PDB file of C-alpha atoms in Angstrom:
ATOM      1  CA  MET I  11      14.081  19.028  -3.966  1.00  0.00           C
ATOM      2  CA  LEU I  12      14.015  15.939  -1.760  1.00  0.00           C
ATOM      3  CA  ALA I  13      13.138  18.046   1.300  1.00  0.00           C
ATOM      4  CA  LEU I  14      10.187  19.595  -0.547  1.00  0.00           C
ATOM      5  CA  LEU I  15       8.965  16.145  -1.552  1.00  0.00           C
ATOM      6  CA  ALA I  16       9.156  15.005   2.087  1.00  0.00           C
ATOM      7  CA  ILE I  17       7.289  18.088   3.319  1.00  0.00           C
ATOM      8  CA  ALA I  18       4.607  17.695   0.652  1.00  0.00           C
ATOM      9  CA  GLY I  19       4.170  14.024   1.544  1.00  0.00           C
ATOM     10  CA  GLY I  20       3.869  14.846   5.244  1.00  0.00           C
ATOM     11  CA  CYS I  21       1.238  17.490   4.537  1.00  0.00           C
ATOM     12  CA  VAL I  22      -0.857  15.456   2.117  1.00  0.00           C
ATOM     13  CA  ALA I  23      -0.727  12.020   3.777  1.00  0.00           C
ATOM     14  CA  PRO I  24      -3.097  12.618   6.733  1.00  0.00           C
ATOM     15  CA  GLY I  25      -5.836  14.011   4.509  1.00  0.00           C
ATOM     16  CA  LEU I  26      -5.517  11.161   2.046  1.00  0.00           C
ATOM     17  CA  ALA I  27      -5.553   8.661   4.903  1.00  0.00           C
ATOM     18  CA  ALA I  28      -8.804  10.079   6.304  1.00  0.00           C
ATOM     19  CA  PHE I  29     -10.341  10.185   2.822  1.00  0.00           C
ATOM     20  CA  GLY I  30      -9.250   6.599   2.199  1.00  0.00           C
ATOM     21  CA  LEU I  31     -10.827   5.458   5.470  1.00  0.00           C
ATOM     22  CA  PHE I  32     -14.291   6.424   4.323  1.00  0.00           C
ATOM     23  CA  ILE I  33     -13.837   4.992   0.835  1.00  0.00           C
ATOM     24  CA  TRP I  34     -12.402   1.647   1.970  1.00  0.00           C
ATOM     25  CA  ALA I  35     -14.774   1.274   4.926  1.00  0.00           C
ATOM     26  CA  ASP I  36     -17.768   1.246   2.592  1.00  0.00           C
ATOM     27  CA  CYS I  37     -16.268  -0.382  -0.517  1.00  0.00           C
ATOM     28  CA  TRP I  38     -13.806  -3.042   0.631  1.00  0.00           C
ATOM     29  CA  THR I  39     -15.561  -6.358   1.109  1.00  0.00           C
ATOM     30  CA  ARG I  40     -12.564  -8.662   1.467  1.00  0.00           C
ATOM     31  CA  SER I  41     -10.433  -9.327   4.548  1.00  0.00           C
ATOM     32  CA  ALA I  42      -8.181  -6.842   6.312  1.00  0.00           C
ATOM     33  CA  LEU I  43      -5.209  -8.992   5.325  1.00  0.00           C
ATOM     34  CA  ALA I  44      -6.128  -8.764   1.617  1.00  0.00           C
ATOM     35  CA  LEU I  45      -6.441  -4.980   1.907  1.00  0.00           C
ATOM     36  CA  ASN I  46      -3.084  -4.766   3.665  1.00  0.00           C
ATOM     37  CA  VAL I  47      -1.379  -6.894   0.997  1.00  0.00           C
ATOM     38  CA  PHE I  48      -2.802  -4.604  -1.687  1.00  0.00           C
ATOM     39  CA  LYS I  49      -1.829  -1.455   0.221  1.00  0.00           C
ATOM     40  CA  CYS I  50       1.676  -2.688   1.039  1.00  0.00           C
ATOM     41  CA  SER I  51       2.334  -3.820  -2.535  1.00  0.00           C
ATOM     42  CA  LEU I  52       1.280  -0.445  -3.904  1.00  0.00           C
ATOM     43  CA  GLY I  53       3.292   1.406  -1.244  1.00  0.00           C
ATOM     44  CA  SER I  54       6.393  -0.718  -1.866  1.00  0.00           C
ATOM     45  CA  ALA I  55       6.231  -0.073  -5.595  1.00  0.00           C
ATOM     46  CA  LEU I  56       5.900   3.690  -5.058  1.00  0.00           C
ATOM     47  CA  PHE I  57       8.727   3.608  -2.492  1.00  0.00           C
ATOM     48  CA  ALA I  58      10.994   1.813  -4.966  1.00  0.00           C
ATOM     49  CA  VAL I  59      10.256   4.456  -7.609  1.00  0.00           C
ATOM     50  CA  VAL I  60      11.079   7.304  -5.211  1.00  0.00           C
ATOM     51  CA  VAL I  61      14.295   5.616  -4.007  1.00  0.00           C
ATOM     52  CA  ALA I  62      15.386   4.924  -7.595  1.00  0.00           C
ATOM     53  CA  ALA I  63      14.673   8.512  -8.609  1.00  0.00           C
ATOM     54  CA  PHE I  64      16.161  10.405  -5.642  1.00  0.00           C
ATOM     55  CA  PHE I  65      18.541   8.180  -3.657  1.00  0.00           C
ATOM     56  CA  ARG I  66      21.656   7.705  -5.789  1.00  0.00           C
ATOM     57  CA  ARG I  67      24.017   6.017  -3.311  1.00  0.00           C
ATOM     58  CA  PRO I  68      24.158   2.438  -1.989  1.00  0.00           C
ATOM     59  CA  VAL I  69      22.034   1.665   1.064  1.00  0.00           C
ATOM     60  CA  PRO I  70      24.001  -0.130   3.834  1.00  0.00           C
ATOM     61  CA  ASN I  71      22.815  -3.632   4.793  1.00  0.00           C
ATOM     62  CA  ARG I  72      22.268  -2.560   8.410  1.00  0.00           C
ATOM     63  CA  VAL I  73      19.876   0.159   7.245  1.00  0.00           C
ATOM     64  CA  LEU I  74      18.030  -2.329   5.047  1.00  0.00           C
ATOM     65  CA  ALA I  75      17.713  -4.774   7.979  1.00  0.00           C
ATOM     66  CA  TRP I  76      16.208  -2.089  10.239  1.00  0.00           C
ATOM     67  CA  LEU I  77      13.896  -0.994   7.426  1.00  0.00           C
ATOM     68  CA  ALA I  78      12.721  -4.597   6.932  1.00  0.00           C
ATOM     69  CA  LEU I  79      12.055  -5.054  10.671  1.00  0.00           C
ATOM     70  CA  SER I  80      10.261  -1.713  10.861  1.00  0.00           C
ATOM     71  CA  SER I  81       8.087  -2.503   7.863  1.00  0.00           C
ATOM     72  CA  PHE I  82       7.210  -5.961   9.184  1.00  0.00           C
ATOM     73  CA  LEU I  83       6.170  -4.725  12.630  1.00  0.00           C
ATOM     74  CA  GLY I  84       4.701  -1.393  11.620  1.00  0.00           C
ATOM     75  CA  ILE I  85       3.064  -2.280   8.338  1.00  0.00           C
ATOM     76  CA  VAL I  86       2.424  -6.003   8.182  1.00  0.00           C
ATOM     77  CA  VAL I  87       1.462  -6.660  11.811  1.00  0.00           C
ATOM     78  CA  ALA I  88       0.152  -3.307  13.053  1.00  0.00           C
ATOM     79  CA  ASP I  89      -1.677  -2.281   9.883  1.00  0.00           C
ATOM     80  CA  THR I  90      -3.356  -5.657   9.529  1.00  0.00           C
ATOM     81  CA  LEU I  91      -4.669  -5.369  13.101  1.00  0.00           C
ATOM     82  CA  TRP I  92      -5.667  -1.732  12.493  1.00  0.00           C
ATOM     83  CA  LEU I  93      -7.521  -2.607   9.272  1.00  0.00           C
ATOM     84  CA  ALA I  94      -9.324  -5.460  11.021  1.00  0.00           C
ATOM     85  CA  SER I  95     -10.416  -2.944  13.670  1.00  0.00           C
ATOM     86  CA  LEU I  96     -11.589  -0.579  10.928  1.00  0.00           C
ATOM     87  CA  GLN I  97     -13.663  -3.367   9.429  1.00  0.00           C
ATOM     88  CA  ILE I  98     -15.220  -4.200  12.816  1.00  0.00           C
ATOM     89  CA  LEU I  99     -15.645  -0.703  14.316  1.00  0.00           C
ATOM     90  CA  GLY I 100     -16.110   1.487  11.230  1.00  0.00           C
ATOM     91  CA  ALA I 101     -14.375   4.640  10.035  1.00  0.00           C
ATOM     92  CA  ARG I 102     -15.900   7.113  12.523  1.00  0.00           C
ATOM     93  CA  ARG I 103     -14.827   5.141  15.592  1.00  0.00           C
ATOM     94  CA  MET I 104     -11.359   4.478  14.187  1.00  0.00           C
ATOM     95  CA  ILE I 105     -10.801   8.180  13.490  1.00  0.00           C
ATOM     96  CA  ALA I 106     -11.774   8.923  17.101  1.00  0.00           C
ATOM     97  CA  ILE I 107      -9.376   6.237  18.352  1.00  0.00           C
ATOM     98  CA  ASP I 108      -6.634   7.546  16.049  1.00  0.00           C
ATOM     99  CA  ALA I 109      -7.006  10.970  17.655  1.00  0.00           C
ATOM    100  CA  LEU I 110      -5.433   9.409  20.767  1.00  0.00           C
ATOM    101  CA  LYS I 111      -2.240   8.433  18.914  1.00  0.00           C
ATOM    102  CA  PRO I 112      -0.371  11.672  19.704  1.00  0.00           C
ATOM    103  CA  PHE I 113      -0.825  11.019  23.446  1.00  0.00           C
ATOM    104  CA  VAL I 114       0.483   7.474  23.056  1.00  0.00           C
ATOM    105  CA  ALA I 115       3.393   8.649  20.892  1.00  0.00           C
ATOM    106  CA  ALA I 116       4.337  11.315  23.455  1.00  0.00           C
ATOM    107  CA  ALA I 117       4.214   8.781  26.299  1.00  0.00           C
ATOM    108  CA  PHE I 118       6.329   6.208  24.441  1.00  0.00           C
ATOM    109  CA  GLY I 119       8.716   8.911  23.240  1.00  0.00           C
ATOM    110  CA  TYR I 120       9.312   9.952  26.831  1.00  0.00           C
ATOM    111  CA  ALA I 121       9.454   6.425  28.281  1.00  0.00           C
ATOM    112  CA  ILE I 122      11.704   4.895  25.617  1.00  0.00           C
ATOM    113  CA  LEU I 123      13.699   7.810  24.211  1.00  0.00           C
ATOM    114  CA  GLY I 124      13.570  10.330  27.043  1.00  0.00           C
ATOM    115  CA  ASP I 125      12.087  12.863  24.595  1.00  0.00           C
ATOM    116  CA  ALA I 126       9.725  15.236  26.359  1.00  0.00           C
ATOM    117  CA  VAL I 127       6.984  17.212  24.628  1.00  0.00           C
ATOM    118  CA  GLY I 128       6.713  20.815  25.767  1.00  0.00           C
ATOM    119  CA  PRO I 129       3.567  22.375  27.245  1.00  0.00           C
ATOM    120  CA  LEU I 130       2.597  23.971  23.937  1.00  0.00           C
ATOM    121  CA  GLY I 131       2.872  20.553  22.268  1.00  0.00           C
ATOM    122  CA  TYR I 132       0.407  19.092  24.747  1.00  0.00           C
ATOM    123  CA  VAL I 133      -1.962  22.014  24.180  1.00  0.00           C
ATOM    124  CA  GLY I 134      -1.848  21.227  20.455  1.00  0.00           C
ATOM    125  CA  ILE I 135      -2.459  17.531  21.066  1.00  0.00           C
ATOM    126  CA  VAL I 136      -5.451  18.246  23.332  1.00  0.00           C
ATOM    127  CA  LEU I 137      -6.998  20.805  20.964  1.00  0.00           C
ATOM    128  CA  THR I 138      -6.588  18.580  17.916  1.00  0.00           C
ATOM    129  CA  SER I 139      -7.950  15.492  19.663  1.00  0.00           C
ATOM    130  CA  ALA I 140     -10.878  17.481  21.080  1.00  0.00           C
ATOM    131  CA  GLY I 141     -11.654  18.846  17.607  1.00  0.00           C
ATOM    132  CA  VAL I 142     -11.690  15.361  16.115  1.00  0.00           C
ATOM    133  CA  TYR I 143     -13.917  14.127  18.945  1.00  0.00           C
ATOM    134  CA  LEU I 144     -16.371  17.026  18.529  1.00  0.00           C
ATOM    135  CA  VAL I 145     -16.647  16.547  14.758  1.00  0.00           C
ATOM    136  CA  ASN I 146     -17.227  12.817  15.220  1.00  0.00           C
ATOM    137  CA  ALA I 147     -19.791  13.391  17.987  1.00  0.00           C
ATOM    138  CA  GLU I 148     -21.640  15.941  15.847  1.00  0.00           C
ATOM    139  CA  LYS I 149     -21.757  13.654  12.800  1.00  0.00           C
ATOM    140  CA  ALA I 150     -22.816  10.675  14.944  1.00  0.00           C
ATOM    141  CA  GLY I 151     -25.720  12.733  16.320  1.00  0.00           C
ATOM    142  CA  ALA I 152     -26.778  13.723  12.799  1.00  0.00           C
ATOM    143  CA  ASP I 153     -26.829  10.076  11.629  1.00  0.00           C
TER     144      ASP I 153
END
């Protein structure tokens, strides 16, 4: 059951993120920090519900420390900077920039972890990024 929940979350999250970009880009009038506080509070509450419902054993302190560091760097710092960029650049440009993330992830994965992406993986990254670029270029021309 937990594996199905994880797979469903992984499949649904990117679409919801893209949808949310367009909604928040036009509707949110406050600062990126205020949006991040709202988003993190909602996410933390949902995370607590999922952990309480599915994770029935104690979580070691070391795991909690790494989780806290990860959430601070990845959510508090990085998301606040990303949301500020969204506010400045707009949703279309940020989606185009986000299409480069797989290249960055592959490079860091290789440099830090020694994890190499195979040729077919790079083909997928290039095709996906090119598709995102073409859709954004087409919509920018129509505007």
